[in-house]
mmCIF file of C-alpha atoms in Angstrom:
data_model
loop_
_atom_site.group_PDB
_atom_site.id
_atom_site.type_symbol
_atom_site.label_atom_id
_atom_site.label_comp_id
_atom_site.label_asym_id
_atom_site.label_seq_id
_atom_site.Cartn_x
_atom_site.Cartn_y
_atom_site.Cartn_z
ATOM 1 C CA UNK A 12 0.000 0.000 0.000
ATOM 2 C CA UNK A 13 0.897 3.436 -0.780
ATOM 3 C CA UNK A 14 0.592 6.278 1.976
ATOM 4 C CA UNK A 15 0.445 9.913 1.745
ATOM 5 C CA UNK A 16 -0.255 12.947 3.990
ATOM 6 C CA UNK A 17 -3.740 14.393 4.127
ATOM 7 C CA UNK A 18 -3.646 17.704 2.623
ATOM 8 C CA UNK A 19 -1.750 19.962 5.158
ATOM 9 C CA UNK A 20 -1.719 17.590 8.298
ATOM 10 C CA UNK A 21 0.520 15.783 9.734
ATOM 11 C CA UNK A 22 -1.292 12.492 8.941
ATOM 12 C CA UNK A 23 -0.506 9.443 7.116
ATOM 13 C CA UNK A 24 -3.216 7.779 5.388
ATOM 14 C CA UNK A 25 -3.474 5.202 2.390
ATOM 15 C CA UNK A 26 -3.892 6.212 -1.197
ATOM 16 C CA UNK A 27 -7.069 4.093 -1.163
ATOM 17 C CA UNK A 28 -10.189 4.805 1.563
ATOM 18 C CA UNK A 29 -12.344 1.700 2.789
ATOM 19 C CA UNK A 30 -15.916 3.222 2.432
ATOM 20 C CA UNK A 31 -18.282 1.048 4.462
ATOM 21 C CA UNK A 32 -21.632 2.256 3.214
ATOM 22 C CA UNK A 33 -22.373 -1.295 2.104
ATOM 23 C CA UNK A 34 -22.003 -2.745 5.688
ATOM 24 C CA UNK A 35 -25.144 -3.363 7.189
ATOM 25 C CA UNK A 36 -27.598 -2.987 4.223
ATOM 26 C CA UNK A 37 -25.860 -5.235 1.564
ATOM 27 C CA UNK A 38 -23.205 -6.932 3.483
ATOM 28 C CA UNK A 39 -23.951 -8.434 6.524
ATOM 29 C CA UNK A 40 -21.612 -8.201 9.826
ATOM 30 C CA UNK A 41 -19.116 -11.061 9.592
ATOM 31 C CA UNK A 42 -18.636 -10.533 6.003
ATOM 32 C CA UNK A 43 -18.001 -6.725 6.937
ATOM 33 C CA UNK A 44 -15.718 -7.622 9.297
ATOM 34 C CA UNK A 45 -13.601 -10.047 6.659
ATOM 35 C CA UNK A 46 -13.454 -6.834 4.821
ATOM 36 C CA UNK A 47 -12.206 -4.538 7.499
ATOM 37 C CA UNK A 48 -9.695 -7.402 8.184
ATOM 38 C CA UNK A 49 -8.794 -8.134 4.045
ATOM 39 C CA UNK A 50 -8.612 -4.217 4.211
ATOM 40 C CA UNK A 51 -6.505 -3.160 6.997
ATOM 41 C CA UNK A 52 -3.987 -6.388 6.197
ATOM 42 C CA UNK A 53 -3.453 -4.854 3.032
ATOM 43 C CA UNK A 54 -2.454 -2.012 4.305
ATOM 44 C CA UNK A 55 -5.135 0.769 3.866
ATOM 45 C CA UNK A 56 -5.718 2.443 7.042
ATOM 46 C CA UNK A 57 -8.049 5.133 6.406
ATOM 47 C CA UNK A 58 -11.905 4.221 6.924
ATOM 48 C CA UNK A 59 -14.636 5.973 6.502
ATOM 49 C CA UNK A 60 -18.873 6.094 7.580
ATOM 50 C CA UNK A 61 -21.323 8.119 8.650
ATOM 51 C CA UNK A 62 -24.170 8.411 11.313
ATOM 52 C CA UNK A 63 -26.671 7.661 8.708
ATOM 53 C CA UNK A 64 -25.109 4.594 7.348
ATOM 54 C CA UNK A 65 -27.643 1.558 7.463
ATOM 55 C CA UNK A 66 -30.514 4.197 6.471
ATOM 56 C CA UNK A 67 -34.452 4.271 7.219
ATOM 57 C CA UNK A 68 -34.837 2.420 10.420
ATOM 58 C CA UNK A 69 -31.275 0.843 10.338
ATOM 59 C CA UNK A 70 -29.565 4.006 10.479
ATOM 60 C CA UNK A 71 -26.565 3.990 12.763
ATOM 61 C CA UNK A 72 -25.876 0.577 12.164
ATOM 62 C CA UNK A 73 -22.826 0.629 10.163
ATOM 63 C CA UNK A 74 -20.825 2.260 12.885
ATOM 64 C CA UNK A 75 -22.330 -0.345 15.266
ATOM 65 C CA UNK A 76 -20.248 -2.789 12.888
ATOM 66 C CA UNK A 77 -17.324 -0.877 12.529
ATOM 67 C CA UNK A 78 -17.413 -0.597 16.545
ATOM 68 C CA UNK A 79 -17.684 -4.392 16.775
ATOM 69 C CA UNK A 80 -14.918 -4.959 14.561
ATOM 70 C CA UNK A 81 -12.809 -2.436 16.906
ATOM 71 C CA UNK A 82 -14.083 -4.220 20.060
ATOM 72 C CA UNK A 83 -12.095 -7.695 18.537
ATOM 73 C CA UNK A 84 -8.862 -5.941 19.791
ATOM 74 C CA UNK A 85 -6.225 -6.839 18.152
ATOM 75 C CA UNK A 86 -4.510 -2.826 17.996
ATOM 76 C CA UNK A 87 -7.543 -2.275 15.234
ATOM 77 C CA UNK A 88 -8.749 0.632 16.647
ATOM 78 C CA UNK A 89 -5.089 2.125 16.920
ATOM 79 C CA UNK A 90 -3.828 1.391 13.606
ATOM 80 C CA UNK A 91 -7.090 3.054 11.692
ATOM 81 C CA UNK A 92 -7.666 6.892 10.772
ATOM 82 C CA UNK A 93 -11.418 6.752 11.368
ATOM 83 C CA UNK A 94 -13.797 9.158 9.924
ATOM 84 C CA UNK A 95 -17.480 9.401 10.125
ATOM 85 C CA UNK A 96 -19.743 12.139 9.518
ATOM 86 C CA UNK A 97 -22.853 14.558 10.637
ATOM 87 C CA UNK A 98 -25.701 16.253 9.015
ATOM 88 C CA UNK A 99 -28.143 14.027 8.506
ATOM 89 C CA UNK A 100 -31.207 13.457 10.784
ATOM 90 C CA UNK A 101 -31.102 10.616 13.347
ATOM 91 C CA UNK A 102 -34.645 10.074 14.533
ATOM 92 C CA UNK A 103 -37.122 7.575 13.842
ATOM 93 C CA UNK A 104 -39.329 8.153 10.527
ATOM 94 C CA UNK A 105 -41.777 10.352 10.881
ATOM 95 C CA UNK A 106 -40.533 11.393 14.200
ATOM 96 C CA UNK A 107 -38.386 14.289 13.508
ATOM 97 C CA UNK A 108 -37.875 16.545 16.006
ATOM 98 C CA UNK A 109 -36.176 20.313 15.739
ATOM 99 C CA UNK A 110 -32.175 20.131 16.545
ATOM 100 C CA UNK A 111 -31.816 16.549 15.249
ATOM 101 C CA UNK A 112 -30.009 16.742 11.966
ATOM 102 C CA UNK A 113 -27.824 19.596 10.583
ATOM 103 C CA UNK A 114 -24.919 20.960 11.694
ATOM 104 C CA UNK A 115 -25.851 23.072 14.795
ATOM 105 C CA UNK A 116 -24.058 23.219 17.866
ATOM 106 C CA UNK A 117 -26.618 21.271 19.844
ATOM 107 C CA UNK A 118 -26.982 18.585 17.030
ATOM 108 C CA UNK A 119 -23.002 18.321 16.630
ATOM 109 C CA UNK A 120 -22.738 17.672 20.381
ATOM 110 C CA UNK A 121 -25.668 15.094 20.225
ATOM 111 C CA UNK A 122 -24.578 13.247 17.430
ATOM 112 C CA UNK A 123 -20.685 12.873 18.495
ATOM 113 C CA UNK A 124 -21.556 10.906 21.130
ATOM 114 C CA UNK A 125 -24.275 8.827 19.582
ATOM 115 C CA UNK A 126 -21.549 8.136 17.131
ATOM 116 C CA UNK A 127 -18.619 7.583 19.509
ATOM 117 C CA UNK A 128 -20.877 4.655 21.753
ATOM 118 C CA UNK A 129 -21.806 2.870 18.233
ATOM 119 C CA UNK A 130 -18.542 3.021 17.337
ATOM 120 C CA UNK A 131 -17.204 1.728 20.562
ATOM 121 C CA UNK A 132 -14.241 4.223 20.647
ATOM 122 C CA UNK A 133 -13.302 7.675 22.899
ATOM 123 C CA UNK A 134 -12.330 9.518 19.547
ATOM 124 C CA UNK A 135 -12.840 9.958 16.023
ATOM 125 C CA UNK A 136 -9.944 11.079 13.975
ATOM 126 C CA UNK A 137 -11.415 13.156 10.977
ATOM 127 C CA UNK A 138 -15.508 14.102 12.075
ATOM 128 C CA UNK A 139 -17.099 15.415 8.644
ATOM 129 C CA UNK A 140 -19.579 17.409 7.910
ATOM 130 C CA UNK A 141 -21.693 15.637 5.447
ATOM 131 C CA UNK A 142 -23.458 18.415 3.863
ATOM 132 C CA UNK A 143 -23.828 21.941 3.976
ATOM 133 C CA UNK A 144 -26.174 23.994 6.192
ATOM 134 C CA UNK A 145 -27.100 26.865 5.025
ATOM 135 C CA UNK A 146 -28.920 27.715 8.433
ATOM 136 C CA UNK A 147 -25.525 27.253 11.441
ATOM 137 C CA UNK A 148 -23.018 30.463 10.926
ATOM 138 C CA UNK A 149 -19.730 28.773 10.417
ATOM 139 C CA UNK A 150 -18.969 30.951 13.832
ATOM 140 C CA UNK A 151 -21.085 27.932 15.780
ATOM 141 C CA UNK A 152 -20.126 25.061 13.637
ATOM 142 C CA UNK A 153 -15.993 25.983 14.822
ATOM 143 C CA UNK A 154 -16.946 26.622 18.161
ATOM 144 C CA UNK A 155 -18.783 23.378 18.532
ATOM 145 C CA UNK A 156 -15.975 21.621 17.029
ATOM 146 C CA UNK A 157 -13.262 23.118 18.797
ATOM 147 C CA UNK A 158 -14.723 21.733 22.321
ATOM 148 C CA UNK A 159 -14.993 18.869 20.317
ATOM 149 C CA UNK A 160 -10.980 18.843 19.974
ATOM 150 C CA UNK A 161 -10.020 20.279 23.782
ATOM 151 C CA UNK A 162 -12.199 17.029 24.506
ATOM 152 C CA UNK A 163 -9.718 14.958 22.710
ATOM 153 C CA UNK A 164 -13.466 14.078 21.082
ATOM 154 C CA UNK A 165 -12.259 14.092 17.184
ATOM 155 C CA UNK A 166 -8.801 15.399 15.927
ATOM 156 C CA UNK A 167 -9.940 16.906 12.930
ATOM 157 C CA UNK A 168 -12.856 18.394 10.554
ATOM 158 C CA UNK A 169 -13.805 17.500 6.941
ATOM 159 C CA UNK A 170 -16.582 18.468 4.822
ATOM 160 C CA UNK A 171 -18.472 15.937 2.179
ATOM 161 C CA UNK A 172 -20.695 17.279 -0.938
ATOM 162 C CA UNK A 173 -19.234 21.426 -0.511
ATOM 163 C CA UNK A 174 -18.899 23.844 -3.301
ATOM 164 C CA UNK A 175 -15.910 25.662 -3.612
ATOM 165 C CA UNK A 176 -17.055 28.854 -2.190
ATOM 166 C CA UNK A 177 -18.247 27.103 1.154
ATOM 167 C CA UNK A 178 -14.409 25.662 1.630
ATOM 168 C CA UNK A 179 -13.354 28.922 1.438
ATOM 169 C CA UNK A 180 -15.205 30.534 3.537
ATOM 170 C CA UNK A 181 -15.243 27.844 6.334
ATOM 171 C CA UNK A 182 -11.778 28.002 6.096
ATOM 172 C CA UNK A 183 -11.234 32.099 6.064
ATOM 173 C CA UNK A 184 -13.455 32.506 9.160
ATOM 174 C CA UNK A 185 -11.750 29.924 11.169
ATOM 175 C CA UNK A 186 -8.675 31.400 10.205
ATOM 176 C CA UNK A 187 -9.849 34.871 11.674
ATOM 177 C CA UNK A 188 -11.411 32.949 15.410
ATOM 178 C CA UNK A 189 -7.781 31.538 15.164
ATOM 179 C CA UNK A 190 -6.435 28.563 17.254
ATOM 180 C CA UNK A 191 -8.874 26.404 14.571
ATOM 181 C CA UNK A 192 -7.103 24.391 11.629
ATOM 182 C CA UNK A 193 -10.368 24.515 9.664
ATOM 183 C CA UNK A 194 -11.351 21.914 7.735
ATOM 184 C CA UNK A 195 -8.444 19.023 6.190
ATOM 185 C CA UNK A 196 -10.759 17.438 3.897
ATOM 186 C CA UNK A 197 -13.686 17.306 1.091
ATOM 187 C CA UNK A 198 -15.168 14.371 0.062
ATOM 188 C CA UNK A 199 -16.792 15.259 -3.249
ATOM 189 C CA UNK A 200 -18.569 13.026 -6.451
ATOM 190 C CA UNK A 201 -15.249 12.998 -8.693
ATOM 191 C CA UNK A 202 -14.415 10.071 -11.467
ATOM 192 C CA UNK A 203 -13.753 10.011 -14.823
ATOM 193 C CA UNK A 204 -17.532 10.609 -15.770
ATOM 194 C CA UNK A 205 -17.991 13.101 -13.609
ATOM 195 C CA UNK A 206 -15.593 15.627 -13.552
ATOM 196 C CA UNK A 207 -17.594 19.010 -12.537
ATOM 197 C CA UNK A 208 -15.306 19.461 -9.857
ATOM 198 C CA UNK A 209 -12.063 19.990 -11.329
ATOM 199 C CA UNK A 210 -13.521 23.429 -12.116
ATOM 200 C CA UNK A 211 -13.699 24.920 -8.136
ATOM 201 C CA UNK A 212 -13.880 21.925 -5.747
ATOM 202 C CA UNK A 213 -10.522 20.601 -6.567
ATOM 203 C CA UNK A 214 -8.751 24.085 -7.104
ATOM 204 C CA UNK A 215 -10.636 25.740 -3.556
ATOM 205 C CA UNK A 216 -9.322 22.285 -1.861
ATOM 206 C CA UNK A 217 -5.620 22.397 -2.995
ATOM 207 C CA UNK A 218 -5.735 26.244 -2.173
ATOM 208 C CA UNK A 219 -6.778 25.883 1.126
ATOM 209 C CA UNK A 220 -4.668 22.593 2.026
ATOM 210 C CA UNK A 221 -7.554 19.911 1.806
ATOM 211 C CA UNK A 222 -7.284 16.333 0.568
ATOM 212 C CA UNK A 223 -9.983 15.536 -1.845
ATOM 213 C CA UNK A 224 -11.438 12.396 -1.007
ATOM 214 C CA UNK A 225 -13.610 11.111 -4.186
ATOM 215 C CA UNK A 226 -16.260 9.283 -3.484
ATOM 216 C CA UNK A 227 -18.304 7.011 -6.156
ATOM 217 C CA UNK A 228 -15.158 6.868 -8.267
ATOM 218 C CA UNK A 229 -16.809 3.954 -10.379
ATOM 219 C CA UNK A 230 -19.557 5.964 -10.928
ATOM 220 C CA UNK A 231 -22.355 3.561 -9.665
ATOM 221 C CA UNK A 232 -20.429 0.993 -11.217
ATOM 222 C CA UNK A 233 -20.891 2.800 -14.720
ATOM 223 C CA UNK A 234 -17.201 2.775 -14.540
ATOM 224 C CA UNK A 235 -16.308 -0.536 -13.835
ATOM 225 C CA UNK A 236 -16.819 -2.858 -17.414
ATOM 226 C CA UNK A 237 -20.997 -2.779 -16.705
ATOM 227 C CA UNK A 238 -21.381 -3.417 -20.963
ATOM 228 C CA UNK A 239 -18.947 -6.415 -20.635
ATOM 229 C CA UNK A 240 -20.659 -7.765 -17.762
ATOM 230 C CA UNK A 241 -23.898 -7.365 -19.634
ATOM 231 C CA UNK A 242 -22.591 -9.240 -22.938
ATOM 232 C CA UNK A 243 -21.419 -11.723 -20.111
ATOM 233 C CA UNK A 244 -24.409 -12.590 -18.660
ATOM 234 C CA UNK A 245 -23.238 -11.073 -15.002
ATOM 235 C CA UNK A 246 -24.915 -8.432 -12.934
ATOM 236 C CA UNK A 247 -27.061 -6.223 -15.016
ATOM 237 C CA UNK A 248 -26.376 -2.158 -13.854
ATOM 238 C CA UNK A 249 -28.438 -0.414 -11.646
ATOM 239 C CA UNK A 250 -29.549 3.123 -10.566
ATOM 240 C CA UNK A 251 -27.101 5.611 -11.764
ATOM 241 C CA UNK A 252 -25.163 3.235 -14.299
ATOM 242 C CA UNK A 253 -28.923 1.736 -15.389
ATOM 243 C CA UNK A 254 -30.038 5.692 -15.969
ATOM 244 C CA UNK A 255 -26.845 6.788 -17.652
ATOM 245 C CA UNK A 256 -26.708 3.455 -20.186
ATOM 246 C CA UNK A 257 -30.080 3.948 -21.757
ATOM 247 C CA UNK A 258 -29.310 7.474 -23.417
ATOM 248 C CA UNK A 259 -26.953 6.599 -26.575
ATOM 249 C CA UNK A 260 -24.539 8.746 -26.130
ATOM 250 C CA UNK A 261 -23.500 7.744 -23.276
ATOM 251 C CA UNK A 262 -23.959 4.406 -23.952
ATOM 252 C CA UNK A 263 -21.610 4.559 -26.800
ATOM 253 C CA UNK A 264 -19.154 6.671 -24.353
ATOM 254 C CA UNK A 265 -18.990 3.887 -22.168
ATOM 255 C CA UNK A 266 -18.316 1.271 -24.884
ATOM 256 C CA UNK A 267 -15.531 3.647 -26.269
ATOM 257 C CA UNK A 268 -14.158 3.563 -22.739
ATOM 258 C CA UNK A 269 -14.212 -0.489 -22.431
ATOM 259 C CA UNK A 270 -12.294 -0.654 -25.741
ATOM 260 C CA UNK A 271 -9.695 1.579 -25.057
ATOM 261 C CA UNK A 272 -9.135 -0.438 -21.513
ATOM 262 C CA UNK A 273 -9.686 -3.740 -23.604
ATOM 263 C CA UNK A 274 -6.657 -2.829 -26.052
ATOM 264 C CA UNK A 275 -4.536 -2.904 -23.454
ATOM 265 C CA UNK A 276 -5.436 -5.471 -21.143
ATOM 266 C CA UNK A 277 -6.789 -3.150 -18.275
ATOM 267 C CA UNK A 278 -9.572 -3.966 -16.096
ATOM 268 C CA UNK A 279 -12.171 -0.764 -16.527
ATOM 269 C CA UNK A 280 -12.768 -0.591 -12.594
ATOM 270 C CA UNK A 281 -9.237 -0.521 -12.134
ATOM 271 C CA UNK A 282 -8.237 1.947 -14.440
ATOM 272 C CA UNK A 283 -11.094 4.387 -13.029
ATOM 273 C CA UNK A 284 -9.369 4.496 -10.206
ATOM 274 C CA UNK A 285 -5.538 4.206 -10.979
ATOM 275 C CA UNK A 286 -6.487 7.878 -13.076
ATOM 276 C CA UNK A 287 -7.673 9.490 -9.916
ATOM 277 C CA UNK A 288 -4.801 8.297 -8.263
ATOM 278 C CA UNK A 289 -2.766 10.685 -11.116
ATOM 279 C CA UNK A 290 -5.044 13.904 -10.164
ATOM 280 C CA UNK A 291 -3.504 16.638 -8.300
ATOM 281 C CA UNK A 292 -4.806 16.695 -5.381
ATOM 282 C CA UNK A 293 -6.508 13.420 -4.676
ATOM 283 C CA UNK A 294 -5.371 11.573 -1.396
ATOM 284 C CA UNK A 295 -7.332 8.624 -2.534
ATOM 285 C CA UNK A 296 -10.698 7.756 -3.958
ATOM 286 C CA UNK A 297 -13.268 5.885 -1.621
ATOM 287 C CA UNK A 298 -13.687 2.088 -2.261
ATOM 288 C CA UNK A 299 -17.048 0.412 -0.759
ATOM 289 C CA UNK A 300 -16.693 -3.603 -1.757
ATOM 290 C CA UNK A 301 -19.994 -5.874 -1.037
ATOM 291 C CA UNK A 302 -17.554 -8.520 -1.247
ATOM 292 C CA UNK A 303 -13.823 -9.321 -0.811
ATOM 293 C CA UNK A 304 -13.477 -9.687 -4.161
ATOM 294 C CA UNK A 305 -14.214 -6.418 -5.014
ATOM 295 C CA UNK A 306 -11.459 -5.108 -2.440
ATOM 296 C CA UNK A 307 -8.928 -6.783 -4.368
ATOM 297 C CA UNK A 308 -9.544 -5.642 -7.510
ATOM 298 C CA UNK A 309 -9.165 -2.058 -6.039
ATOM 299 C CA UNK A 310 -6.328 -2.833 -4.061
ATOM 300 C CA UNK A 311 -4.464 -3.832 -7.626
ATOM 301 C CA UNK A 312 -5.818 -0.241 -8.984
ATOM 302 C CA UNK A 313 -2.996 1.537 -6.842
ATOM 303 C CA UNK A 314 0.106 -0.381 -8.346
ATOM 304 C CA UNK A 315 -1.591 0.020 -11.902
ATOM 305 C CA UNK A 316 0.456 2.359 -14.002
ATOM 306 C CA UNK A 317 -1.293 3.903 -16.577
ATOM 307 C CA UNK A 318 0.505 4.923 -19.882
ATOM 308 C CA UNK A 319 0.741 8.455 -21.717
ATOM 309 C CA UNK A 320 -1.202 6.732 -24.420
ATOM 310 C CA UNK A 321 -4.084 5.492 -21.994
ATOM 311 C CA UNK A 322 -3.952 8.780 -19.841
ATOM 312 C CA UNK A 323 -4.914 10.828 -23.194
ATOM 313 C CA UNK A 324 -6.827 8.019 -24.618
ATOM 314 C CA UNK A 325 -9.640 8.510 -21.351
ATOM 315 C CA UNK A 326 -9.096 12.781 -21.208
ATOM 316 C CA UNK A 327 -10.639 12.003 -25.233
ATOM 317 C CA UNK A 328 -13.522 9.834 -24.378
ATOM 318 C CA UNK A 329 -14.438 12.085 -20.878
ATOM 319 C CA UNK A 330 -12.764 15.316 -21.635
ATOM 320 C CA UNK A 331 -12.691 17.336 -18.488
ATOM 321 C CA UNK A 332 -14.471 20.870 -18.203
ATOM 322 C CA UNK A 333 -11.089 22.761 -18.308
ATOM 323 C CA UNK A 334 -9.895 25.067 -15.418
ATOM 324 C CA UNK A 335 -11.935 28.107 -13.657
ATOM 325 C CA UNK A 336 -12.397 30.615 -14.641
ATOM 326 C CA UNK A 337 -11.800 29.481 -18.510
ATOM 327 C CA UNK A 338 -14.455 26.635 -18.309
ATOM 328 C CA UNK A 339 -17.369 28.781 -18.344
ATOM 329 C CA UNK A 340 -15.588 32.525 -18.950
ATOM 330 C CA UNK A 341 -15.155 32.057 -22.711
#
């Protein structure tokens, strides 16, 4: 496994992220925890979930697993960077209440310890905001997290699904409280078929010091050979890959992207993510296998090398939108 640092930190994490969104509402607990095991022998060290994880009336229940895989012992819990994250609401269905989702101070004190007991541990290493809120100052949302830190409660702060402008300015006004690093991370929708935020996600990230963390870098598996498995006979694609497939022109993208990967003997799923591995940047895409199988095949995606001719080849078939403010200036 390769390591880097995360953006500006001090901290060493792999160049691929075990997502466990799967855990819990496709893979069941002991397979989850062959996963975590599979993972962390390999070598990747950086995990990530969320509150919500396990959704509807499950939700929570991924980090239950996670925190039963830490409770095996075994130095688990010391050897992984764990990250979860907050915004979403917590309650029952249909029994929302005011002050139980979003990202004010109340709910960010709430739902850090709801998430430390499920996860079985006394801190979190990177605690992420999961979406905006367009209602909490970023004033509260630092002061909130920096008890959180003189706690020892969570180390650091990352955002999920932010615009460019909202990195900034979380960033600028914890610069001016001072004492607060600001937030070390984004996790935003980035792969080769979606590449809207090369034009002020990525550039606002590398600016302010962040690691961009891609997550669904196969694109709903639209990414990973889903026309091949079709001819094949496997596992026909669904939601996002399903919707993208029946217009042509995508359609006919995605079979000039198999090709290209076919000519030289390169796995599609693996080549999706060995070229966001080569973006300036990226610490490391998220990877959420159902199965163990599908952790190796991602694990062989960060020793994959891809050629001048291949790294052209895909810029042809999923040109990106250009850089800010050129992209949409003229």
């Amino acid at each position: 496994m390769k390591y880097t640092q995360l953006g500006r930190t001090g901290l060493k994490v792999s160049r691929l992220v075990l997502g466990t969104m799967n855990f819990g509402p496709q893979t069941d607990e002991a397979d989850s925890h062959a996963i975590m095991d599979a993972a962390l022998g390999a070598g990747i060290n950086y995990f990530d979930t969320a509150n919500v994880y396990g959704w509807g009336e499950n939700k929570g229940r991924t980090e239950e697993i996670v925190g039963s895989w830490f409770a095996k012992g075994g130095e688990r819990r010391d050897k992984v960077v764990l990250a979860t994250k907050v915004y979403g609401n917590m309650a029952a269905e249909g029994d929302a209440w005011p002050n139980h989702d979003k990202l004010s101070a109340l709910n960010i004190r709430r739902a850090v310890e709801a998430s430390l007991k499920r996860l079985g541990t006394d801190y979190i290493d990177i605690y992420q905001f999961h979406h905006v809120d367009r209602s909490t100052p970023f004033e509260e949302i630092w002061q909130a997290v920096d008890v959180l830190v003189q706690q020892g409660k969570i180390l650091y702060a990352g955002s999920s699904n932010f615009p460019g402008y909202k990195i900034a300015q979380a960033n600028e006004i914890a610069a001016r409280r001072g004492g607060t690093i600001g937030l070390v991370s984004e996790q935003c929708l980035y792969n080769l078929a979606e590449r809207r935020a090369e034009m002020e996600v990525v550039p606002a990230a590398r600016e302010y010091g962040l690691g961009v963390i891609p997550w669904s870098p196969l694109h709903g598996g639209l990414l990973g050979g889903v026309i091949r498995k079709q001819a094949q006979g496997g596992r026909r694609a669904g939601g996002r890959a399903a919707d993208a497939l029946a217009d042509t022109g995508i359609r006919t993208q995605i079979q000039s992207y198999e090709d290209l990967l076919d000519k030289h003997g390169i796995e599609p799923g693996e080549a999706a993510l060995a070229w966001l591995l080569t973006r300036p940047g990226v610490t490391g895409p998220i990877v959420g296998p159902r199965t163990a199988e599908q952790l190796d095949s991602a694990l062989r995606a960060v020793e994959l090398e891809l050629s001048e001719e291949v790294l052209t080849g895909l810029d042809e078939i999923f040109p990106g939108p250009g850089p800010s403010p050129e992209a949409f200036a003229w």
